[in-house]
Coordinates of C-alpha atoms in Angstrom, one line a residue:
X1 CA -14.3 246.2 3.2
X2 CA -17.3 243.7 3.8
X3 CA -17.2 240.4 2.9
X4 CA -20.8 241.1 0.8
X5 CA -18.6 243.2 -1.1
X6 CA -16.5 240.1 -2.5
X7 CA -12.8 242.5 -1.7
X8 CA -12.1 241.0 1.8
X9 CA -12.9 238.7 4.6
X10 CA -13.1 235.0 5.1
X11 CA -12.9 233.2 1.5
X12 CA -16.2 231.2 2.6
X13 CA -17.9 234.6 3.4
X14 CA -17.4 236.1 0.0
X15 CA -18.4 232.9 -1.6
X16 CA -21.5 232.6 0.7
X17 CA -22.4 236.8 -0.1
X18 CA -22.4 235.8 -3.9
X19 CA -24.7 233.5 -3.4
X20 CA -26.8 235.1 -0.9
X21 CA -27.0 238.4 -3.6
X22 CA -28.1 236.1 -6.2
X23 CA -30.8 234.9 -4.2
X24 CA -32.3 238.2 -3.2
X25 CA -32.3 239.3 -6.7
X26 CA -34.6 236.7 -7.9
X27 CA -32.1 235.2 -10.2
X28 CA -32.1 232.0 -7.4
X29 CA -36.0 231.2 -7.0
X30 CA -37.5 229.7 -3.5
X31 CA -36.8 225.9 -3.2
X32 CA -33.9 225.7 -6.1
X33 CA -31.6 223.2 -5.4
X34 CA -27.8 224.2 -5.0
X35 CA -24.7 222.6 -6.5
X36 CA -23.2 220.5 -4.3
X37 CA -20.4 221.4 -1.9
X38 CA -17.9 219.2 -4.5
X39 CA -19.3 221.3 -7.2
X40 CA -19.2 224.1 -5.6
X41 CA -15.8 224.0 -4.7
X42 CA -15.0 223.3 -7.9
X43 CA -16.9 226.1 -9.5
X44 CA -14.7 228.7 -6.9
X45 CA -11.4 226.9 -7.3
X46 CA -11.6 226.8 -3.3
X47 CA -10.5 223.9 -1.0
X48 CA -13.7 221.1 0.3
X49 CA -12.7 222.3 3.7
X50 CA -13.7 226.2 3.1
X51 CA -16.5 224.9 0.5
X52 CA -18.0 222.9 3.4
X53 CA -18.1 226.4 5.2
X54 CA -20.3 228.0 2.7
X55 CA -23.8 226.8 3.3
X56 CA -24.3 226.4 6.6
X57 CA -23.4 229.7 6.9
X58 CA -26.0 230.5 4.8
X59 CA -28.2 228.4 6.9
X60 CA -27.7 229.9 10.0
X61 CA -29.4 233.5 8.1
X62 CA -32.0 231.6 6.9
X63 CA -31.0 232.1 2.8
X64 CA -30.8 228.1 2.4
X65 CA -31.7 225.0 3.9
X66 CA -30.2 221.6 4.2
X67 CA -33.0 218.3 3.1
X68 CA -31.3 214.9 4.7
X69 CA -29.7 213.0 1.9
X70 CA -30.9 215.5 -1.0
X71 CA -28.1 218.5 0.2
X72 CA -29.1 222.2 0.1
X73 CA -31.8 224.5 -1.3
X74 CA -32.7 228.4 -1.3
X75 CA -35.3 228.6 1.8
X76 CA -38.5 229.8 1.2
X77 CA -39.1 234.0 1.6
X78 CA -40.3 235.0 5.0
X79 CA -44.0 235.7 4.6
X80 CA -44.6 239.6 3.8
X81 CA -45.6 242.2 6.4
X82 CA -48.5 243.7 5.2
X83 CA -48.3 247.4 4.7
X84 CA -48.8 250.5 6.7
X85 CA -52.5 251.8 6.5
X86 CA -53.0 255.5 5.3
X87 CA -54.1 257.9 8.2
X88 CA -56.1 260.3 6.8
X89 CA -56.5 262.6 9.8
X90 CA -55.2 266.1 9.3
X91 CA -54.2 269.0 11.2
X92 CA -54.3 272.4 11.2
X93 CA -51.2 274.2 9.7
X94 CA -48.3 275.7 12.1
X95 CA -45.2 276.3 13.2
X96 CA -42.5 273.7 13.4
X97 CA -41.3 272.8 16.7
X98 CA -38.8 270.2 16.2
X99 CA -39.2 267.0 18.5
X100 CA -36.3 266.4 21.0
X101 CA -35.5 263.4 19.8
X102 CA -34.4 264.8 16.2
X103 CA -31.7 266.5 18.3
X104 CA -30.5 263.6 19.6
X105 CA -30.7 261.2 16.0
X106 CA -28.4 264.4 14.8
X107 CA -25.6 263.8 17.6
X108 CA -25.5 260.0 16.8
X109 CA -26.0 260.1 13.1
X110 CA -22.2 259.8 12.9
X111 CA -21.2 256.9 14.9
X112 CA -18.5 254.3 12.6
X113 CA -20.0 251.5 14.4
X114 CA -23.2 251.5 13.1
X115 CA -25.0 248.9 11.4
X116 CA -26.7 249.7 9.5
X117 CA -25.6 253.3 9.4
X118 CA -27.8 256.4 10.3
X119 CA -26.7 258.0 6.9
X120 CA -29.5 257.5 4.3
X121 CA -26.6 256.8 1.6
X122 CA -24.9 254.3 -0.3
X123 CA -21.9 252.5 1.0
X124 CA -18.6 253.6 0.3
X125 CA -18.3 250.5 -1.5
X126 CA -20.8 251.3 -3.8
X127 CA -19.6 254.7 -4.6
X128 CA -16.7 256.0 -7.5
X129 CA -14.8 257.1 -5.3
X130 CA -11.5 255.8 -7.1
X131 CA -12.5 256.7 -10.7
X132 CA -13.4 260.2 -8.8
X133 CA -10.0 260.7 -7.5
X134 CA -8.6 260.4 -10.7
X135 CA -10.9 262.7 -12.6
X136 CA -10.1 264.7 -9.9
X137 CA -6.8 264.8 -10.8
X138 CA -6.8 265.6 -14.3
X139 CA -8.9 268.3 -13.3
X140 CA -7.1 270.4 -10.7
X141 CA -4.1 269.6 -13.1
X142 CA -5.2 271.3 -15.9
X143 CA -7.3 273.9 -13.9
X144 CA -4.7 275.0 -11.1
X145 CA -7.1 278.3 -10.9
X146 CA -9.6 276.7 -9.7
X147 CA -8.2 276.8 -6.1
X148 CA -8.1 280.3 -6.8
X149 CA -11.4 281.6 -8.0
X150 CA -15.2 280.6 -8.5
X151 CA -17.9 281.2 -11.0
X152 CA -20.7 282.3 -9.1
X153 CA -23.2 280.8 -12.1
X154 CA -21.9 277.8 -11.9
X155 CA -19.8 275.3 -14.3
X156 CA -21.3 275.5 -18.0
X157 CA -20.2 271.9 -18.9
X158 CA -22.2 270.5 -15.6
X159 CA -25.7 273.0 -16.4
X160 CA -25.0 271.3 -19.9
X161 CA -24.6 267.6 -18.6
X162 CA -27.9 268.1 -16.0
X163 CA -29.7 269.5 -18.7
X164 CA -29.1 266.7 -21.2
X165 CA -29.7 263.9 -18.6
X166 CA -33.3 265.9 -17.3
X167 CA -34.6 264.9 -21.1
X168 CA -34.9 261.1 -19.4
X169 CA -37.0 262.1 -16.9
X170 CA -39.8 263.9 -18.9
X171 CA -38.0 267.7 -18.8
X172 CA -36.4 269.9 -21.5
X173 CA -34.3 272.1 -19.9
X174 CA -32.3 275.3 -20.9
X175 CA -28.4 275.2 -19.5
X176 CA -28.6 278.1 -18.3
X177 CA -31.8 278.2 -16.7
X178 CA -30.2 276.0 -13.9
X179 CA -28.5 277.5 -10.9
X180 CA -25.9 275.1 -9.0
X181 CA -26.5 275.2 -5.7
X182 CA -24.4 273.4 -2.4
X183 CA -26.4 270.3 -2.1
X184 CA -30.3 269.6 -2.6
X185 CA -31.2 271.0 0.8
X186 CA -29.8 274.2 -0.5
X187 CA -32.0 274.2 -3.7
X188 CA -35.0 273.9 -1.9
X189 CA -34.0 276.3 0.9
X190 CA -33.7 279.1 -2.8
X191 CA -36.6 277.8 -3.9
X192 CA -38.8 278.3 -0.9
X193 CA -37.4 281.5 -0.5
X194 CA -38.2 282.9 -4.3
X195 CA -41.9 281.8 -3.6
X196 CA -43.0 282.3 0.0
X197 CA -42.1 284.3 2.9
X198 CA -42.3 284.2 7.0
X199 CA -45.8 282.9 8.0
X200 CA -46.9 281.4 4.7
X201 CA -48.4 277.7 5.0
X202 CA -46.2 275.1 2.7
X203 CA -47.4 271.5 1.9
X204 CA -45.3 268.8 2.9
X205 CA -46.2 264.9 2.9
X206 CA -46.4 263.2 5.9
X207 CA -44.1 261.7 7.1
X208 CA -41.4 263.9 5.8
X209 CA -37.5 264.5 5.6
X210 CA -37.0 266.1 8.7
X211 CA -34.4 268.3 7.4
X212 CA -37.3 270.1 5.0
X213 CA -38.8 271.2 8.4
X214 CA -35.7 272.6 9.8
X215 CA -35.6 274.6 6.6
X216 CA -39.1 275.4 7.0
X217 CA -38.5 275.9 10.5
X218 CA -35.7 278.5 10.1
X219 CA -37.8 280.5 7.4
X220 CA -40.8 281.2 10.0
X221 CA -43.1 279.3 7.8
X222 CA -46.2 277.0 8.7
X223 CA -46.0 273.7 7.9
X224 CA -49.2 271.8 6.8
X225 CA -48.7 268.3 6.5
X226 CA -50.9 266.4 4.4
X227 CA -51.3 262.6 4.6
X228 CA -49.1 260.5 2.6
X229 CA -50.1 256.5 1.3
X230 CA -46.5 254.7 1.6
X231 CA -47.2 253.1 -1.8
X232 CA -48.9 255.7 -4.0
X233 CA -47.9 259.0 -2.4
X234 CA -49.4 261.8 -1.1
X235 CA -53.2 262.2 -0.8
X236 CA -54.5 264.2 -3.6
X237 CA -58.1 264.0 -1.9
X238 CA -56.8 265.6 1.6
X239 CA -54.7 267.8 -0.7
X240 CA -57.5 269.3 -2.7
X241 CA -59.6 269.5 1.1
X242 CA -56.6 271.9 2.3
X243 CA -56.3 274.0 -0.8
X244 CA -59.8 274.6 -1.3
X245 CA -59.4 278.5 0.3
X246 CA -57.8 280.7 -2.0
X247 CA -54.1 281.8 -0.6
X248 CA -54.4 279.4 1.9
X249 CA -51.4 277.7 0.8
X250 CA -48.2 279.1 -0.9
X251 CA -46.7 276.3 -1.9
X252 CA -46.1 272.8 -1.7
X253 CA -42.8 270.9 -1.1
X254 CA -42.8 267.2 -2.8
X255 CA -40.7 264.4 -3.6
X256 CA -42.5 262.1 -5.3
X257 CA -39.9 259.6 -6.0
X258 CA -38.7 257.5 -3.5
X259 CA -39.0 259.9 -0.6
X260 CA -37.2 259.5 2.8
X261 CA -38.4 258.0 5.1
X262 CA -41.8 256.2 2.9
X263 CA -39.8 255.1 -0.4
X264 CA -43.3 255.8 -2.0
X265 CA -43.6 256.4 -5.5
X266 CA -46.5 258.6 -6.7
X267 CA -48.6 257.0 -9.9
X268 CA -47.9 258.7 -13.3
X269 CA -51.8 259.3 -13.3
X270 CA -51.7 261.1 -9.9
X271 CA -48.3 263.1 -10.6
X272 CA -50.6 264.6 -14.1
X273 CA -53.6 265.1 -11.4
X274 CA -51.4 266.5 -8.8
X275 CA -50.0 269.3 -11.4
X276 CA -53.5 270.4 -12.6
X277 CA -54.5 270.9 -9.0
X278 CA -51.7 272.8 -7.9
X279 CA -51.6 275.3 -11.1
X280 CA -55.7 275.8 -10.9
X281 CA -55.2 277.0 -7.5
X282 CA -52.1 279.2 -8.0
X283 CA -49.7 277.1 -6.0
X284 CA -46.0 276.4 -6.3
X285 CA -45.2 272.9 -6.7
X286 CA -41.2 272.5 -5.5
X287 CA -40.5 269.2 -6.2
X288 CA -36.7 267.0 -5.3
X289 CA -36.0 264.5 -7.6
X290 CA -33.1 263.3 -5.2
X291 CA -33.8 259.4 -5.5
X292 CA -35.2 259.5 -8.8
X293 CA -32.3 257.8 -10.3
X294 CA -32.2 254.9 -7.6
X295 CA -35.5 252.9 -9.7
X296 CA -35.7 249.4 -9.5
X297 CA -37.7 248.9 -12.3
X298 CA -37.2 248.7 -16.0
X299 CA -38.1 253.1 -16.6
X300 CA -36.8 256.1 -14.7
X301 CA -40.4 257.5 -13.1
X302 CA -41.1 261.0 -14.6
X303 CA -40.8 264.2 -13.0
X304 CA -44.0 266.5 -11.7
X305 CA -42.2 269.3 -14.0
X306 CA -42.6 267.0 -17.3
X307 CA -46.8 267.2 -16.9
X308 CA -46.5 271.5 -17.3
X309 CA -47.3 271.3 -20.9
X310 CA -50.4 270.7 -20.3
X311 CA -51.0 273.7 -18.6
X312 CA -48.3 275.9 -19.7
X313 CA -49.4 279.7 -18.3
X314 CA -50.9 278.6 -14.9
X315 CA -48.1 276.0 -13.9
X316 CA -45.4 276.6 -11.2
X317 CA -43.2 273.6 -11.0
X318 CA -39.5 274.5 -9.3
X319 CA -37.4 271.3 -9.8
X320 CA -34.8 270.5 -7.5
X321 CA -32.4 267.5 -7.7
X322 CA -28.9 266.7 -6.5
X323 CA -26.1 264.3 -6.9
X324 CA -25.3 263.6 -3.1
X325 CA -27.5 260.0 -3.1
X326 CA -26.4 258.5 -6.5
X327 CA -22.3 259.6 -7.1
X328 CA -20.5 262.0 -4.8
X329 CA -22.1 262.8 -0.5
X330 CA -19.5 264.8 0.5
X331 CA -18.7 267.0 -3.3
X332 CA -22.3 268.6 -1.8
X333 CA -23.4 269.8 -5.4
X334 CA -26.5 269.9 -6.0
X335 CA -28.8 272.2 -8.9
X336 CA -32.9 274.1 -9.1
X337 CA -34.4 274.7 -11.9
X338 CA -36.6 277.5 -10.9
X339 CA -38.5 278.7 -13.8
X340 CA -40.0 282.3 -13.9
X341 CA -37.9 282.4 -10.6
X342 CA -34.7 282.1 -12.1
X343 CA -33.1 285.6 -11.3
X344 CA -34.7 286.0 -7.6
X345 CA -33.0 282.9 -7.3
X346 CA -29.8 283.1 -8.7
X347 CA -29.6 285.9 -7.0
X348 CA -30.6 284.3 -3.4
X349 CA -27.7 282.0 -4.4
X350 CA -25.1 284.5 -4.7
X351 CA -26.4 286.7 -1.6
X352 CA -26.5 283.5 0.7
X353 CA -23.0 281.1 -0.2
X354 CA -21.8 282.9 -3.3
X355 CA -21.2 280.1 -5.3
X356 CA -19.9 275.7 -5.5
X357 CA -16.3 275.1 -5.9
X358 CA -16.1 274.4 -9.4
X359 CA -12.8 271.6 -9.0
X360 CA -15.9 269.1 -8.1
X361 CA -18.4 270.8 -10.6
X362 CA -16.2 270.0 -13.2
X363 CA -15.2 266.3 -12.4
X364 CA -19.1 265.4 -12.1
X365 CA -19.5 267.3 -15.4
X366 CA -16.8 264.4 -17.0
X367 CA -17.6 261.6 -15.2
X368 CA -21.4 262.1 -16.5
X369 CA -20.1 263.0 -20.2
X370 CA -17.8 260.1 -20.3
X371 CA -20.5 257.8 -19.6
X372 CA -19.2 256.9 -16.1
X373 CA -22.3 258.2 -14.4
X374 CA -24.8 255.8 -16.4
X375 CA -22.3 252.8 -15.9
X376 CA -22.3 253.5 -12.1
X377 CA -26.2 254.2 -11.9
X378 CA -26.7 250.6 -13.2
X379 CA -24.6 249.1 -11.0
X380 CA -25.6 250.9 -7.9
X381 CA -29.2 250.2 -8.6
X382 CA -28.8 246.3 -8.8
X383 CA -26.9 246.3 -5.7
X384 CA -29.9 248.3 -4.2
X385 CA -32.4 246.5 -5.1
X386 CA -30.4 243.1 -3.5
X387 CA -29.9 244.9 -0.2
X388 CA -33.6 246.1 -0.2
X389 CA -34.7 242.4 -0.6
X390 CA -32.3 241.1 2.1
X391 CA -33.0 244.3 4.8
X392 CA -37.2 243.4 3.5
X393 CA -36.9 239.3 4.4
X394 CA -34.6 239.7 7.3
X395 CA -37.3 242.3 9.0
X396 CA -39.9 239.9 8.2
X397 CA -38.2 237.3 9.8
X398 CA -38.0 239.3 12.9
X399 CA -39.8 241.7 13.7
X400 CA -43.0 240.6 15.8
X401 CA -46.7 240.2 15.2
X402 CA -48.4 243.4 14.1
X403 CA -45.7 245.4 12.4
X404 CA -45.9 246.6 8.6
X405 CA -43.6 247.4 5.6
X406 CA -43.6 248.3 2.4
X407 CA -41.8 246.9 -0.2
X408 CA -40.4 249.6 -2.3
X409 CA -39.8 250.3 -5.6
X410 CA -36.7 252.9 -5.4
X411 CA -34.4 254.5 -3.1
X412 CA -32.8 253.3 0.2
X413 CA -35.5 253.2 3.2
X414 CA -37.9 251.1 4.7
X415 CA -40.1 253.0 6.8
X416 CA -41.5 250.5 9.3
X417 CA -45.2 250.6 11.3
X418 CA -44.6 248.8 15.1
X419 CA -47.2 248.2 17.4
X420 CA -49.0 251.3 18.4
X421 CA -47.7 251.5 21.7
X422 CA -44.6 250.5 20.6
X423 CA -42.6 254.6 21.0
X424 CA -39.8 254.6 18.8
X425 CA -38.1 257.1 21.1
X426 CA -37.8 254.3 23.0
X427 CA -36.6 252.3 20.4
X428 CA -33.9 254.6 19.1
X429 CA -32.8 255.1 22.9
X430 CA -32.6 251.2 23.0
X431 CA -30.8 250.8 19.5
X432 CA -28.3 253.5 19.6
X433 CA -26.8 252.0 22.7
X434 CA -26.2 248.6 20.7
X435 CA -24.7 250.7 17.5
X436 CA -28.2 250.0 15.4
X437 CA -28.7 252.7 13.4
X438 CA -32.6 253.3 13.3
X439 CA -34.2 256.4 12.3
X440 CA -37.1 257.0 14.6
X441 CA -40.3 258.2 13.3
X442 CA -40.8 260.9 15.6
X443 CA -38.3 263.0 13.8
X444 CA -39.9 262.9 10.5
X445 CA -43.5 264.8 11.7
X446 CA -44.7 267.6 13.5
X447 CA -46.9 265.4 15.1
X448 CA -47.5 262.8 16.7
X449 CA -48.8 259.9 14.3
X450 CA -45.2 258.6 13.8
X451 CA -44.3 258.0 16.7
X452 CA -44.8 254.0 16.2
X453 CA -42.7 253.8 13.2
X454 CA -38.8 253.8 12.6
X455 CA -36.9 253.8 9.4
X456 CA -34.1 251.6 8.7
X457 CA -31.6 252.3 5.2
X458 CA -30.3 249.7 2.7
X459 CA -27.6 251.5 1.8
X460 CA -24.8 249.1 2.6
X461 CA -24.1 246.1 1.6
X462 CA -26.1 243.2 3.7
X463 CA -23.8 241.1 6.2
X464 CA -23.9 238.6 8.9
X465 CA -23.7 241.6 11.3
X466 CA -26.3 243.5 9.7
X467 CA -28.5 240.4 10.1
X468 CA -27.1 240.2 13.9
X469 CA -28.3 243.5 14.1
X470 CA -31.8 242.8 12.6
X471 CA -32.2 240.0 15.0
X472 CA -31.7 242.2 17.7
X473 CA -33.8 245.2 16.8
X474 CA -36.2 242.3 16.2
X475 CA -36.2 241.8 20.1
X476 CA -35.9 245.0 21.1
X477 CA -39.2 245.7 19.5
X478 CA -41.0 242.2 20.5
X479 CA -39.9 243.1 24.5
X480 CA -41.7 246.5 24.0
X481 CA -44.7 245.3 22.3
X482 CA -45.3 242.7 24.7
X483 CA -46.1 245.4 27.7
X484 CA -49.2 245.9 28.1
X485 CA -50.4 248.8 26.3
X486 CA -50.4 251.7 29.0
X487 CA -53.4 254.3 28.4
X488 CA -52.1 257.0 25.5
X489 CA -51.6 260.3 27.0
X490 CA -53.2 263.5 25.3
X491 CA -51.0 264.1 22.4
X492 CA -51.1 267.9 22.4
X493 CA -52.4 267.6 18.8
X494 CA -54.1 270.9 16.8
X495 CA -57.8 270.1 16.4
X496 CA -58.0 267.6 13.5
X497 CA -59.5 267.4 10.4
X498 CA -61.0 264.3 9.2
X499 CA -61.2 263.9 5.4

């Protein structure tokens, strides 16, 4: 495991992670003065030869800095990228055509070497995995039959458990008005299904999870993407520009939350706007909550489903969630609540995979009921919200002139603005070969406004080679923005429209 993690490596390592974590969290303020190395060997019970290790370790990555005759202090933050401006061109709906490249992040998105990894997911060091095993246990002892047979509605005591935990983000919701499905990708696959059919235009933000437009893809449906602010969310102004034909649009596929690749989170006042806008015009609102959970502030953010009371008769809201970003990635269970869809769907479910294996069903179903799940949530999110801060200041420190970030509020990305003719084809092509794993923007669109941006995860725990690798993505991008900017080429674009 990683020295960050405090289980293995160098003794001076872990001692220097510690202290590095505390500092990103805040708890260590800009300029503090450390305890001395004598004092800090004697706070770690460590020898003054590995104590004497410790900070200039932490000097070489920036985190502190050594004053003659005074001894060592918490360096000041790199300055703050500013953030990404909001294009607010948009196109025509259509067709997904998947860029090249997407094929290509796919093969790689595997490789052990990388850091930090292509999976948008927490480490495995941040995960249950060993309380898991043991529920595990008890489970398929007690339930041999499990291996045997399925319940195609899905385990009662996990409807029950997502039901009682969708109370703190706004919803009431009925057990068995929820249908388990095999990950989040499936839920919104049913969901789009029950409500639209080959041809229909669906809303997406822009940038967006490039796996919603495979979905999309494989349906036959037109995507229209809207334009998306990285800090507030999609555009309700271009939104309401779109919809303004009756039937134009079938539905609309959000996460409002944290979304990969932006991180954005959508203002309480816009998600109640959003809502009214949607049901007025007779359009289905299927909304993930898959990062919801992963807040770094002091309230889980609300769901679009808990503003339908206001408008109970003309509201559509499908919510779809799943537990593959916060507890379990490979258990793959995820769960809709679909509303006045409920039997087309649950009966898409059984007509396309049947049903989940209920051995797993049942061990998230205990480890949330025991209290385990809320324990883990807490902990997870701290150790997020470090990582974020020490991916944030190591990108600041560099990445060239002219680039942008957002510092976010949830979730695990950073979705990164380079130069414009900076490609992040090129980029990717570049990283890959060096085991970086960045995400480049040109997957996450249709089109072509994304082609300057890449998106890095925070995942896994930050360590001196994730800030090796920083430092040398950092380069890679410097050496392409320096070329001079060769003339853009006709992007192939559908006729825009400004709004």
């Amino acid at each position: 495991m990683d020295a960050a993690t405090g289980s293995s490596g160098p003794l001076y390592q872990r001692i220097a992670a510690q202290i590095e974590a505390a500092i990103a969290s805040g708890a260590m303020a800009a300029g503090a003065r450390l305890p001395s190395v004598r004092q800090l060997a004697q706070q770690h019970g460590v020898s003054m030869s590995t104590a004497l290790q410790v900070y200039p370790s932490l000097e070489n990555r920036g985190v502190v800095e050594a004053r003659p005759k005074s001894g060592y202090y918490v360096a000041p933050r790199a300055h703050a990228l500013p953030e990404p401006m909001l294009d607010l061109r948009m196109e025509a709906p259509s067709l997904v055509n998947m860029d090249q490249v997407l094929q290509e992040f796919l093969w790689i998105v595997n490789d052990p070497l990388a850091v930090p990894s292509f999976h948008a997911q927490p480490a495995r060091s941040l995960l249950p995995e060993a309380k898991l095993q043991h529920l595990l246990a008890g489970v398929n002892r007690r339930h041999p039959e499990y291996a045997s047979r399925c319940q195609m509605e899905g385990s009662a005591a996990l409807r029950q458990e997502i039901a009682r935990r969708a109370v703190s983000s706004g919803v009431q919701l009925r057990p068995e008005e929820i249908v388990i499905t095999n990950g989040g990708l499936e839920a919104v696959y049913l969901a789009l299904r029950s409500v639209a059919c080959a041809g229909d235009t669906i809303v997406l933000e822009s940038p967006t999870y490039f796996h919603l437009l495979q979905v999309i893809e494989s349906l036959g449906m037109r995507a229209l993407e809207i334009p998306t602010h990285p800090r507030d969310g999609i555009s309700l102004e271009a939104l309401e520009f779109a919809t303004r034909t009756p039937g134009a649009v079938k539905a609309c596929v959000l996460l409002p939350n944290f979304p990969n690749p932006m991180g954005s989170l959508m203002p309480v006042e816009r998600k109640r706007e959003l809502v009214k806008l949607t049901a007025e015009r007779g359009i289905t609102l299927i909304e993930s909550d898959i990062y919801g959970e992963l807040y770094f502030g002091e309230q889980r953010p609300p769901v679009l489903k808990s503003f339908d009371a206001d408008l109970p008769e003309k509201v559509d809201v499908i919510l779809c969630s799943a537990f593959t970003k916060t507890v379990a990635p490979g258990y793959r269970i995820g769960w809709v609540a679909p509303g006045r869809h409920f039997l087309k769907t649950q009966a898409l479910k059984f007509r396309t995979s049947v049903a989940c294996p209920m051995l797993t069903q049942e061990v998230l179903a205990q480890f949330i009921r025991d209290g385990g799940y809320d324990h883990h949530l807490r902990r997870l999110r701290a150790a997020l919200k470090t990582q974020m801060h020490q991916m944030v200041d190591a990108v600041a420190r560099h990445f060239p002139m002219g680039c942008r970030m957002i510092l976010p509020q949830g979730g695990m990305m950073l979705w990164i603005e380079m130069p414009r003719h900076v490609d992040s084809r090129e980029v990717f092509a570049l990283a890959r070969l060096e085991h970086i794993g960045v995400g480049p923007g040109a997957a996450f669109s249709t089109t072509r406004r994304f082609d300057h941006f890449i998106r890095l995860q925070y995942g896994e725990p930050f360590t001196a080679q994730t800030e090796a690798a920083m430092k040398r993505l950092g380069q890679i991008v410097k050496r392409l923005a320096e070329r001079s900017p060769q003339r853009e080429a006709p992007r192939d674009l559908p006729s825009a429209l400004h709004v």
